[in-house]
PDB file of C-alpha atoms and ligand atoms in Angstrom:
ATOM      1  CA  MET A  50      -4.762   8.009  18.632  1.00 54.00           C
ATOM      2  CA  THR A  51      -1.542   9.135  20.152  1.00 54.00           C
ATOM      3  CA  SER A  52       1.326   8.250  17.934  1.00 52.00           C
ATOM      4  CA  PRO A  53       4.741   7.144  19.530  1.00 52.00           C
ATOM      5  CA  ASP A  54       7.062  10.175  19.172  1.00 82.00           C
ATOM      6  CA  PRO A  55       9.726   9.055  16.601  1.00 89.00           C
ATOM      7  CA  LEU A  56       6.586   8.135  14.358  1.00 89.00           C
ATOM      8  CA  THR A  57       5.207  11.684  14.620  1.00 91.00           C
ATOM      9  CA  ALA A  58       3.669  12.095  11.066  1.00 92.00           C
ATOM     10  CA  ARG A  59       2.605  15.048   8.891  1.00 92.00           C
ATOM     11  CA  LEU A  60      -1.389  14.681   9.196  1.00 95.00           C
ATOM     12  CA  PRO A  61      -3.465  15.450   7.357  1.00 97.00           C
ATOM     13  CA  SER A  62      -1.063  14.797   4.324  1.00 97.00           C
ATOM     14  CA  PRO A  63      -1.030  17.508   1.878  1.00 97.00           C
ATOM     15  CA  LEU A  64      -3.387  17.706  -1.130  1.00 98.00           C
ATOM     16  CA  GLN A  65      -2.085  19.322  -4.200  1.00 98.00           C
ATOM     17  CA  GLU A  66      -3.923  20.111  -7.386  1.00 98.00           C
ATOM     18  CA  VAL A  67      -1.589  19.456 -10.589  1.00 97.00           C
ATOM     19  CA  ARG A  68      -2.639  20.559 -14.194  1.00 97.00           C
ATOM     20  CA  ASP A  69      -2.413  17.972 -16.620  1.00 98.00           C
ATOM     21  CA  ASP A  70      -3.731  18.420 -20.312  1.00 97.00           C
ATOM     22  CA  ARG A  71      -5.003  15.008 -20.526  1.00 98.00           C
ATOM     23  CA  PHE A  72      -7.297  15.675 -17.535  1.00 98.00           C
ATOM     24  CA  ASP A  73      -7.997  19.340 -18.476  1.00 98.00           C
ATOM     25  CA  ARG A  74      -9.123  18.344 -21.822  1.00 97.00           C
ATOM     26  CA  ARG A  75     -11.852  16.111 -20.286  1.00 98.00           C
ATOM     27  CA  GLY A  76     -12.869  18.687 -17.722  1.00 98.00           C
ATOM     28  CA  VAL A  77     -11.515  16.364 -15.019  1.00 98.00           C
ATOM     29  CA  ARG A  78      -9.571  17.876 -12.007  1.00 98.00           C
ATOM     30  CA  LEU A  79      -6.748  15.969 -10.640  1.00 98.00           C
ATOM     31  CA  LEU A  80      -5.470  16.104  -7.117  1.00 98.00           C
ATOM     32  CA  LEU A  81      -2.548  14.313  -5.688  1.00 98.00           C
ATOM     33  CA  LYS A  82      -3.131  13.158  -2.070  1.00 98.00           C
ATOM     34  CA  ARG A  83       0.663  13.230  -0.763  1.00 98.00           C
ATOM     35  CA  ASP A  84       0.506  10.299   1.687  1.00 97.00           C
ATOM     36  CA  ASP A  85       4.314   9.834   0.515  1.00 96.00           C
ATOM     37  CA  LEU A  86       5.089  12.934   2.636  1.00 96.00           C
ATOM     38  CA  ILE A  87       3.770  11.513   5.929  1.00 95.00           C
ATOM     39  CA  HIS A  88       6.857  10.200   7.325  1.00 93.00           C
ATOM     40  CA  PRO A  89      10.422  10.026   6.194  1.00 91.00           C
ATOM     41  CA  GLU A  90      10.780   6.415   6.728  1.00 90.00           C
ATOM     42  CA  LEU A  91       7.196   4.810   7.086  1.00 90.00           C
ATOM     43  CA  ILE A  92       5.921   5.867   3.924  1.00 84.00           C
ATOM     44  CA  GLY A  93       2.077   6.653   3.177  1.00 87.00           C
ATOM     45  CA  ASN A  94      -0.165   3.768   4.018  1.00 93.00           C
ATOM     46  CA  LYS A  95       2.453   1.776   5.838  1.00 93.00           C
ATOM     47  CA  TRP A  96       2.391   4.334   8.384  1.00 94.00           C
ATOM     48  CA  ARG A  97      -1.279   4.275   8.759  1.00 96.00           C
ATOM     49  CA  LYS A  98      -1.461   0.522   8.987  1.00 96.00           C
ATOM     50  CA  LEU A  99       1.649  -0.010  11.166  1.00 96.00           C
ATOM     51  CA  VAL A 100       1.006   2.592  13.953  1.00 95.00           C
ATOM     52  CA  PRO A 101      -2.191   1.080  15.275  1.00 96.00           C
ATOM     53  CA  ASN A 102      -0.457  -2.451  15.294  1.00 97.00           C
ATOM     54  CA  ILE A 103       2.655  -1.066  17.091  1.00 95.00           C
ATOM     55  CA  GLU A 104       0.462   0.173  19.789  1.00 95.00           C
ATOM     56  CA  ALA A 105      -1.346  -3.127  20.112  1.00 96.00           C
ATOM     57  CA  ALA A 106       1.687  -5.048  20.441  1.00 96.00           C
ATOM     58  CA  GLY A 107       2.700  -2.925  23.331  1.00 93.00           C
ATOM     59  CA  GLY A 108       6.570  -3.262  23.014  1.00 91.00           C
ATOM     60  CA  ARG A 109       6.642  -7.132  22.177  1.00 95.00           C
ATOM     61  CA  ALA A 110       8.517  -8.256  19.326  1.00 96.00           C
ATOM     62  CA  LEU A 111       6.740  -7.946  16.045  1.00 97.00           C
ATOM     63  CA  VAL A 112       6.613 -10.619  13.425  1.00 97.00           C
ATOM     64  CA  THR A 113       5.443 -10.069   9.877  1.00 97.00           C
ATOM     65  CA  PHE A 114       5.777 -11.611   6.539  1.00 97.00           C
ATOM     66  CA  GLY A 115       6.603 -10.487   2.972  1.00 95.00           C
ATOM     67  CA  GLY A 116       8.443 -11.108  -0.409  1.00 93.00           C
ATOM     68  CA  ALA A 117      12.061 -10.064  -1.112  1.00 92.00           C
ATOM     69  CA  TYR A 118      11.053  -6.606  -1.978  1.00 89.00           C
ATOM     70  CA  SER A 119       8.359  -5.984   0.335  1.00 90.00           C
ATOM     71  CA  ASN A 120       7.809  -2.341   1.261  1.00 88.00           C
ATOM     72  CA  HIS A 121       5.812  -3.473   4.191  1.00 92.00           C
ATOM     73  CA  LEU A 122       8.976  -5.596   5.611  1.00 95.00           C
ATOM     74  CA  ARG A 123      11.131  -2.510   5.286  1.00 95.00           C
ATOM     75  CA  ALA A 124       8.547  -0.149   7.028  1.00 94.00           C
ATOM     76  CA  THR A 125       8.289  -2.564   9.706  1.00 97.00           C
ATOM     77  CA  ALA A 126      11.990  -3.007  10.271  1.00 97.00           C
ATOM     78  CA  ALA A 127      12.433   0.932  10.389  1.00 96.00           C
ATOM     79  CA  ALA A 128       9.783   1.230  12.933  1.00 96.00           C
ATOM     80  CA  GLY A 129      11.492  -1.306  15.063  1.00 96.00           C
ATOM     81  CA  ARG A 130      14.866   0.664  14.859  1.00 96.00           C
ATOM     82  CA  LEU A 131      13.226   4.130  15.572  1.00 94.00           C
ATOM     83  CA  LEU A 132      11.284   2.764  18.388  1.00 92.00           C
ATOM     84  CA  GLY A 133      13.485  -0.092  19.886  1.00 93.00           C
ATOM     85  CA  PHE A 134      11.125  -3.010  19.510  1.00 95.00           C
ATOM     86  CA  PRO A 135      12.477  -6.332  18.109  1.00 96.00           C
ATOM     87  CA  THR A 136      11.271  -7.201  14.564  1.00 97.00           C
ATOM     88  CA  VAL A 137      11.299 -10.585  12.855  1.00 97.00           C
ATOM     89  CA  GLY A 138      10.525 -10.755   8.885  1.00 97.00           C
ATOM     90  CA  VAL A 139       9.486 -14.281   7.588  1.00 97.00           C
ATOM     91  CA  VAL A 140      10.470 -13.960   3.920  1.00 97.00           C
ATOM     92  CA  ARG A 141       9.167 -15.940   1.028  1.00 95.00           C
ATOM     93  CA  GLY A 142      11.819 -18.157  -0.628  1.00 94.00           C
ATOM     94  CA  GLN A 143      13.919 -20.689   1.170  1.00 90.00           C
ATOM     95  CA  GLU A 144      16.626 -20.369  -1.583  1.00 89.00           C
ATOM     96  CA  LEU A 145      17.273 -16.783  -0.708  1.00 88.00           C
ATOM     97  CA  ALA A 146      18.902 -17.888   2.725  1.00 89.00           C
ATOM     98  CA  GLY A 147      22.328 -18.567   1.567  1.00 86.00           C
ATOM     99  CA  ARG A 148      22.611 -15.591  -0.974  1.00 89.00           C
ATOM    100  CA  THR A 149      23.772 -12.094  -0.820  1.00 93.00           C
ATOM    101  CA  LEU A 150      20.718 -10.168   0.304  1.00 93.00           C
ATOM    102  CA  ASN A 151      19.237  -7.761  -2.004  1.00 95.00           C
ATOM    103  CA  PRO A 152      19.137  -3.979  -1.235  1.00 94.00           C
ATOM    104  CA  SER A 153      15.497  -4.202   0.372  1.00 93.00           C
ATOM    105  CA  LEU A 154      16.514  -7.154   2.690  1.00 96.00           C
ATOM    106  CA  THR A 155      19.874  -5.379   3.328  1.00 97.00           C
ATOM    107  CA  ARG A 156      17.954  -2.377   4.478  1.00 96.00           C
ATOM    108  CA  CYS A 157      15.731  -4.731   6.738  1.00 97.00           C
ATOM    109  CA  ALA A 158      18.739  -6.536   8.355  1.00 97.00           C
ATOM    110  CA  ALA A 159      20.712  -3.072   8.999  1.00 98.00           C
ATOM    111  CA  ASP A 160      17.452  -2.046  10.911  1.00 98.00           C
ATOM    112  CA  GLY A 161      17.927  -4.753  13.175  1.00 97.00           C
ATOM    113  CA  MET A 162      15.200  -7.010  11.600  1.00 97.00           C
ATOM    114  CA  ARG A 163      15.924 -10.743  12.011  1.00 97.00           C
ATOM    115  CA  LEU A 164      15.311 -12.588   8.809  1.00 97.00           C
ATOM    116  CA  HIS A 165      13.708 -15.927   8.633  1.00 96.00           C
ATOM    117  CA  PHE A 166      13.319 -17.637   5.160  1.00 97.00           C
ATOM    118  CA  VAL A 167      10.658 -19.965   4.395  1.00 97.00           C
ATOM    119  CA  ASP A 168       9.973 -22.235   1.361  1.00 96.00           C
ATOM    120  CA  ARG A 169       7.180 -21.162  -0.742  1.00 95.00           C
ATOM    121  CA  ALA A 170       4.803 -23.999  -0.112  1.00 96.00           C
ATOM    122  CA  THR A 171       5.065 -23.181   3.812  1.00 96.00           C
ATOM    123  CA  TYR A 172       4.757 -19.626   3.053  1.00 97.00           C
ATOM    124  CA  ARG A 173       1.318 -19.992   1.115  1.00 95.00           C
ATOM    125  CA  ARG A 174      -0.112 -21.965   4.187  1.00 96.00           C
ATOM    126  CA  LYS A 175       1.119 -19.283   6.766  1.00 95.00           C
ATOM    127  CA  SER A 176      -2.452 -18.444   7.500  1.00 91.00           C
ATOM    128  CA  GLU A 177      -3.319 -21.942   8.761  1.00 95.00           C
ATOM    129  CA  PRO A 178      -2.858 -22.084  12.487  1.00 94.00           C
ATOM    130  CA  GLU A 179      -0.691 -25.206  12.746  1.00 96.00           C
ATOM    131  CA  THR A 180       1.763 -23.726   9.998  1.00 95.00           C
ATOM    132  CA  LEU A 181       2.063 -20.271  11.522  1.00 95.00           C
ATOM    133  CA  ALA A 182       2.814 -21.891  14.619  1.00 95.00           C
ATOM    134  CA  GLY A 183       5.618 -23.874  13.097  1.00 95.00           C
ATOM    135  CA  ILE A 184       7.057 -20.910  11.466  1.00 95.00           C
ATOM    136  CA  LEU A 185       6.992 -18.910  14.683  1.00 95.00           C
ATOM    137  CA  ARG A 186       8.793 -21.616  16.693  1.00 94.00           C
ATOM    138  CA  ALA A 187      11.459 -21.936  14.038  1.00 93.00           C
ATOM    139  CA  ALA A 188      11.859 -18.261  13.918  1.00 92.00           C
ATOM    140  CA  GLY A 189      12.217 -18.110  17.754  1.00 90.00           C
ATOM    141  CA  ALA A 190       9.144 -15.768  17.718  1.00 90.00           C
ATOM    142  CA  GLY A 191       6.738 -17.721  19.837  1.00 86.00           C
ATOM    143  CA  ASP A 192       5.304 -14.882  21.775  1.00 89.00           C
ATOM    144  CA  ALA A 193       5.662 -12.089  19.285  1.00 94.00           C
ATOM    145  CA  TYR A 194       2.844  -9.929  17.821  1.00 97.00           C
ATOM    146  CA  VAL A 195       1.905 -11.257  14.398  1.00 97.00           C
ATOM    147  CA  VAL A 196       1.039  -8.810  11.478  1.00 96.00           C
ATOM    148  CA  PRO A 197      -0.079 -10.547   8.520  1.00 94.00           C
ATOM    149  CA  GLU A 198       1.796 -10.061   5.252  1.00 92.00           C
ATOM    150  CA  GLY A 199       0.959  -6.630   3.649  1.00 91.00           C
ATOM    151  CA  GLY A 200       0.186  -5.397   7.250  1.00 94.00           C
ATOM    152  CA  SER A 201      -3.643  -5.631   6.615  1.00 95.00           C
ATOM    153  CA  ASN A 202      -5.470  -6.771   9.405  1.00 96.00           C
ATOM    154  CA  THR A 203      -8.443  -5.182  11.527  1.00 97.00           C
ATOM    155  CA  ALA A 204      -6.253  -2.675  13.277  1.00 97.00           C
ATOM    156  CA  ALA A 205      -4.814  -1.563   9.870  1.00 98.00           C
ATOM    157  CA  VAL A 206      -8.048  -1.024   8.091  1.00 98.00           C
ATOM    158  CA  ARG A 207      -9.483   0.964  10.952  1.00 98.00           C
ATOM    159  CA  GLY A 208      -6.311   3.068  10.867  1.00 97.00           C
ATOM    160  CA  CYS A 209      -6.758   3.707   6.902  1.00 98.00           C
ATOM    161  CA  ARG A 210     -10.212   5.145   7.780  1.00 98.00           C
ATOM    162  CA  ALA A 211      -8.680   8.430   8.532  1.00 98.00           C
ATOM    163  CA  LEU A 212      -7.168   8.618   4.975  1.00 98.00           C
ATOM    164  CA  GLY A 213     -10.831   8.810   3.841  1.00 98.00           C
ATOM    165  CA  GLU A 214     -11.809  11.267   6.484  1.00 98.00           C
ATOM    166  CA  GLU A 215      -9.088  13.543   5.464  1.00 98.00           C
ATOM    167  CA  LEU A 216     -10.558  13.598   1.852  1.00 98.00           C
ATOM    168  CA  ARG A 217     -14.154  14.310   2.895  1.00 98.00           C
ATOM    169  CA  GLY A 218     -15.705  17.126   0.779  1.00 97.00           C
ATOM    170  CA  ARG A 219     -12.696  17.361  -1.297  1.00 98.00           C
ATOM    171  CA  ALA A 220     -12.957  14.829  -4.230  1.00 98.00           C
ATOM    172  CA  ASP A 221     -15.620  13.010  -6.111  1.00 98.00           C
ATOM    173  CA  VAL A 222     -13.486   9.853  -6.632  1.00 98.00           C
ATOM    174  CA  VAL A 223     -10.625   8.568  -4.792  1.00 98.00           C
ATOM    175  CA  ALA A 224      -8.263   6.493  -6.543  1.00 98.00           C
ATOM    176  CA  ILE A 225      -5.587   4.170  -4.968  1.00 98.00           C
ATOM    177  CA  ALA A 226      -3.281   1.354  -5.913  1.00 98.00           C
ATOM    178  CA  CYS A 227      -3.996  -1.879  -4.344  1.00 98.00           C
ATOM    179  CA  GLY A 228      -1.791  -4.746  -2.942  1.00 95.00           C
ATOM    180  CA  THR A 229      -3.795  -6.410  -0.285  1.00 94.00           C
ATOM    181  CA  GLY A 230      -6.554  -3.762  -0.467  1.00 97.00           C
ATOM    182  CA  GLY A 231      -6.528  -3.132   3.292  1.00 97.00           C
ATOM    183  CA  THR A 232      -5.772   0.816   2.519  1.00 98.00           C
ATOM    184  CA  LEU A 233      -8.779   0.717   0.218  1.00 98.00           C
ATOM    185  CA  ALA A 234     -11.057  -1.212   2.763  1.00 98.00           C
ATOM    186  CA  GLY A 235     -10.377   1.784   5.328  1.00 98.00           C
ATOM    187  CA  LEU A 236     -10.321   4.592   3.017  1.00 98.00           C
ATOM    188  CA  ALA A 237     -13.671   3.829   1.537  1.00 98.00           C
ATOM    189  CA  ALA A 238     -15.031   3.508   5.191  1.00 98.00           C
ATOM    190  CA  GLY A 239     -13.841   6.907   5.935  1.00 98.00           C
ATOM    191  CA  LEU A 240     -15.284   8.907   2.741  1.00 98.00           C
ATOM    192  CA  GLY A 241     -18.373  11.125   3.131  1.00 98.00           C
ATOM    193  CA  ALA A 242     -21.736  10.685   1.343  1.00 96.00           C
ATOM    194  CA  GLY A 243     -21.473  10.899  -2.412  1.00 97.00           C
ATOM    195  CA  GLN A 244     -17.803  10.102  -2.580  1.00 98.00           C
ATOM    196  CA  ARG A 245     -16.471   6.703  -4.124  1.00 98.00           C
ATOM    197  CA  ALA A 246     -13.167   5.121  -3.994  1.00 98.00           C
ATOM    198  CA  LEU A 247     -11.584   3.476  -7.057  1.00 98.00           C
ATOM    199  CA  GLY A 248      -8.966   0.508  -6.506  1.00 98.00           C
ATOM    200  CA  VAL A 249      -6.323  -0.284  -9.076  1.00 98.00           C
ATOM    201  CA  PRO A 250      -4.926  -3.700  -8.140  1.00 98.00           C
ATOM    202  CA  VAL A 251      -1.327  -4.291  -9.019  1.00 97.00           C
ATOM    203  CA  LEU A 252      -1.398  -8.094  -8.607  1.00 94.00           C
ATOM    204  CA  LYS A 253      -3.024 -10.239 -11.187  1.00 93.00           C
ATOM    205  CA  GLY A 254      -5.780 -12.710 -10.197  1.00 87.00           C
ATOM    206  CA  GLY A 255      -9.101 -11.106  -9.539  1.00 84.00           C
ATOM    207  CA  PHE A 256      -9.268 -12.266  -6.019  1.00 89.00           C
ATOM    208  CA  LEU A 257      -9.220  -8.924  -4.441  1.00 96.00           C
ATOM    209  CA  GLU A 258     -12.935  -8.179  -4.391  1.00 97.00           C
ATOM    210  CA  ALA A 259     -13.699 -10.864  -1.930  1.00 97.00           C
ATOM    211  CA  GLY A 260     -10.438  -9.857   0.298  1.00 96.00           C
ATOM    212  CA  ILE A 261     -11.448  -6.522   0.665  1.00 98.00           C
ATOM    213  CA  ARG A 262     -15.133  -7.436   1.546  1.00 98.00           C
ATOM    214  CA  GLY A 263     -13.660  -9.843   4.179  1.00 97.00           C
ATOM    215  CA  LEU A 264     -11.289  -7.132   5.414  1.00 97.00           C
ATOM    216  CA  GLN A 265     -14.206  -4.615   5.893  1.00 98.00           C
ATOM    217  CA  GLU A 266     -16.397  -7.207   7.353  1.00 98.00           C
ATOM    218  CA  GLY A 267     -13.647  -7.799   9.907  1.00 97.00           C
ATOM    219  CA  ALA A 268     -12.877  -4.172  10.894  1.00 98.00           C
ATOM    220  CA  PHE A 269     -16.358  -2.677  10.528  1.00 98.00           C
ATOM    221  CA  GLY A 270     -18.923  -5.660  10.652  1.00 98.00           C
ATOM    222  CA  GLY A 271     -19.980  -5.281   7.059  1.00 98.00           C
ATOM    223  CA  ARG A 272     -19.516  -3.352   3.731  1.00 98.00           C
ATOM    224  CA  ARG A 273     -18.893   0.392   4.235  1.00 98.00           C
ATOM    225  CA  GLY A 274     -18.653   3.072   1.613  1.00 98.00           C
ATOM    226  CA  GLU A 275     -18.980   3.216  -2.164  1.00 98.00           C
ATOM    227  CA  TRP A 276     -15.829   1.344  -3.884  1.00 98.00           C
ATOM    228  CA  SER A 277     -15.066  -0.721  -6.782  1.00 98.00           C
ATOM    229  CA  LEU A 278     -11.911  -2.078  -8.545  1.00 98.00           C
ATOM    230  CA  ASP A 279     -10.474  -1.782 -12.140  1.00 98.00           C
ATOM    231  CA  GLU A 280      -8.653  -4.855 -12.688  1.00 97.00           C
ATOM    232  CA  ARG A 281      -7.241  -4.006 -15.946  1.00 97.00           C
ATOM    233  CA  PHE A 282      -3.904  -2.191 -15.089  1.00 98.00           C
ATOM    234  CA  HIS A 283      -1.549  -4.714 -13.463  1.00 97.00           C
ATOM    235  CA  PHE A 284       0.696  -4.955 -16.341  1.00 98.00           C
ATOM    236  CA  GLY A 285       1.115  -8.706 -15.774  1.00 96.00           C
ATOM    237  CA  GLY A 286       1.358  -8.774 -11.978  1.00 94.00           C
ATOM    238  CA  TYR A 287       3.262  -7.647  -8.990  1.00 90.00           C
ATOM    239  CA  ALA A 288       6.720  -5.891  -9.980  1.00 89.00           C
ATOM    240  CA  ARG A 289       6.046  -6.655 -13.552  1.00 94.00           C
ATOM    241  CA  THR A 290       6.232  -3.710 -15.974  1.00 96.00           C
ATOM    242  CA  THR A 291       6.443  -2.794 -19.610  1.00 97.00           C
ATOM    243  CA  PRO A 292       8.240  -0.321 -21.808  1.00 98.00           C
ATOM    244  CA  GLU A 293       4.984   1.589 -22.331  1.00 98.00           C
ATOM    245  CA  LEU A 294       4.578   1.908 -18.446  1.00 98.00           C
ATOM    246  CA  GLU A 295       7.996   2.883 -17.895  1.00 98.00           C
ATOM    247  CA  ALA A 296       7.774   5.579 -20.420  1.00 98.00           C
ATOM    248  CA  PHE A 297       4.458   6.723 -18.891  1.00 98.00           C
ATOM    249  CA  ALA A 298       5.980   6.730 -15.649  1.00 98.00           C
ATOM    250  CA  GLN A 299       9.044   8.956 -16.866  1.00 98.00           C
ATOM    251  CA  ASP A 300       6.802  11.406 -18.759  1.00 98.00           C
ATOM    252  CA  PHE A 301       4.498  11.928 -15.628  1.00 98.00           C
ATOM    253  CA  GLU A 302       7.557  12.562 -13.540  1.00 98.00           C
ATOM    254  CA  GLU A 303       9.055  15.231 -16.228  1.00 98.00           C
ATOM    255  CA  ARG A 304       5.625  16.982 -16.586  1.00 97.00           C
ATOM    256  CA  HIS A 305       5.150  17.368 -12.826  1.00 97.00           C
ATOM    257  CA  GLY A 306       8.589  17.398 -11.327  1.00 97.00           C
ATOM    258  CA  LEU A 307       7.925  14.470  -8.700  1.00 96.00           C
ATOM    259  CA  LEU A 308       8.977  10.864  -8.334  1.00 96.00           C
ATOM    260  CA  VAL A 309       6.643   8.246  -9.393  1.00 97.00           C
ATOM    261  CA  GLU A 310       6.968   4.912  -7.402  1.00 95.00           C
ATOM    262  CA  ARG A 311       6.848   2.169  -9.833  1.00 95.00           C
ATOM    263  CA  LEU A 312       5.189  -0.978  -8.104  1.00 93.00           C
ATOM    264  CA  TYR A 313       2.151   0.659  -7.177  1.00 96.00           C
ATOM    265  CA  VAL A 314       1.645   4.580  -8.200  1.00 98.00           C
ATOM    266  CA  ALA A 315       2.870   4.036 -11.621  1.00 98.00           C
ATOM    267  CA  LYS A 316       0.029   1.562 -12.409  1.00 98.00           C
ATOM    268  CA  LEU A 317      -2.493   3.933 -10.598  1.00 98.00           C
ATOM    269  CA  LEU A 318      -1.685   6.994 -12.725  1.00 98.00           C
ATOM    270  CA  TYR A 319      -1.503   4.997 -15.759  1.00 98.00           C
ATOM    271  CA  GLY A 320      -4.966   3.625 -14.940  1.00 98.00           C
ATOM    272  CA  LEU A 321      -6.398   6.990 -14.284  1.00 98.00           C
ATOM    273  CA  VAL A 322      -5.236   8.540 -17.380  1.00 98.00           C
ATOM    274  CA  SER A 323      -6.878   5.602 -19.389  1.00 98.00           C
ATOM    275  CA  LEU A 324     -10.059   5.963 -17.598  1.00 98.00           C
ATOM    276  CA  VAL A 325     -10.188   9.594 -18.451  1.00 98.00           C
ATOM    277  CA  GLU A 326      -9.369   9.237 -21.941  1.00 97.00           C
ATOM    278  CA  GLU A 327     -12.089   6.545 -22.433  1.00 96.00           C
ATOM    279  CA  GLY A 328     -14.693   8.994 -20.895  1.00 96.00           C
ATOM    280  CA  ALA A 329     -15.139   6.297 -17.904  1.00 97.00           C
ATOM    281  CA  ILE A 330     -14.599   9.541 -15.551  1.00 97.00           C
ATOM    282  CA  ALA A 331     -16.982  12.043 -16.437  1.00 96.00           C
ATOM    283  CA  GLY A 332     -15.938  15.875 -17.090  1.00 97.00           C
ATOM    284  CA  GLY A 333     -16.867  17.842 -14.036  1.00 98.00           C
ATOM    285  CA  THR A 334     -15.378  15.098 -11.791  1.00 98.00           C
ATOM    286  CA  THR A 335     -12.543  15.900  -9.172  1.00 98.00           C
ATOM    287  CA  VAL A 336     -10.364  13.067  -8.798  1.00 98.00           C
ATOM    288  CA  ALA A 337      -7.888  12.613  -5.880  1.00 98.00           C
ATOM    289  CA  ALA A 338      -5.043  10.033  -6.689  1.00 98.00           C
ATOM    290  CA  VAL A 339      -3.418   8.833  -3.479  1.00 98.00           C
ATOM    291  CA  MET A 340       0.389   8.913  -3.763  1.00 98.00           C
ATOM    292  CA  THR A 341       0.968   5.949  -1.430  1.00 96.00           C
ATOM    293  CA  ALA A 342       4.804   6.325  -1.960  1.00 94.00           C
TER     294      ALA A 342
HETATM  295  C1  PLP B 523       1.962  -1.601   0.141  1.00 56.28           C
HETATM  296  C2  PLP B 523       1.760  -0.418  -0.797  1.00 56.28           C
HETATM  297  C3  PLP B 523       0.229  -0.454  -1.390  1.00 56.28           C
HETATM  298  C4  PLP B 523      -0.732  -1.166  -1.369  1.00 56.28           C
HETATM  299  O1  PLP B 523      -1.428  -1.230  -0.041  1.00 56.28           O
HETATM  300  P1  PLP B 523      -2.453  -2.349   0.361  1.00 56.28           P
HETATM  301  O2  PLP B 523      -3.212  -1.857   1.676  1.00 56.28           O
HETATM  302  O3  PLP B 523      -1.672  -3.672   0.645  1.00 56.28           O
HETATM  303  O4  PLP B 523      -3.392  -2.400  -0.665  1.00 56.28           O
HETATM  304  C5  PLP B 523       0.006   0.672  -2.342  1.00 56.28           C
HETATM  305  N1  PLP B 523       1.013   1.534  -2.535  1.00 56.28           N
HETATM  306  C6  PLP B 523       2.444   1.447  -2.099  1.00 56.28           C
HETATM  307  C7  PLP B 523       3.373   2.354  -2.407  1.00 56.28           C
HETATM  308  C8  PLP B 523       2.544   0.450  -1.099  1.00 56.28           C
HETATM  309  O5  PLP B 523       3.944   0.309  -0.590  1.00 56.28           O
END
């Protein structure tokens, strides 16, 4: 795949070993797959998911969906600015329309994204064809290329297969935080024999398993690769945290001299340390944690 120029990425992303006594003690090797270093503005899996969609859109306006703090909306807006195509962001929450924009939406608007706010009931029904058509009409985006919330469609899932391929032969277990699960769906399909993917959902609900199966069905025609989810580490749901998680993330940053993104990566790393301490990841295992940001 040829990527448009301003979106040139550092691929394969670096794979770094880190020494952490909580892993050393159990004989588990920890590697960090630095997808956060792929591109300065389209971080990690957002680059992997968006680039195939930008190519499919062929210069048309791109319309997509997200909450007020969506990393996906920000990445889409940045891509639009870099490549000069129009972007429309459909934002959950009509009540946000008259208010001062938060920093995340301010960035989207500064990158030229047109923001269209919809009430939560309509937002929930956005995958029904009539509701979607109504939203697009109201947003003045009738002939735009539509990317779903979180960016996880067939093209995106296929794009994430390369993440798995880059890790072939490098780890036994590849662990990743999941929102929609699109990245895990592609990653698992790209891994080699004997490797498995482990997803840590950051949303509460337990609906992700079926969602990922559907995404693999759509992208590949059936289940691909070995993958499973551990639903215990969402800390109450998306963007929820606790003092314990915050302390864990700060400690990890100090130990290893890197930034730990709080919405996804902190929960992933917390989950991994817990699994190693429980003995659920056996001694002798090499684990690669995907730093999606
Ligand atoms: C969007 C995002 C994810 C989740 O990706 P999905 O494909 O929706 O599961 C994980 N980590 C970070 C940092 C993200 O921004």
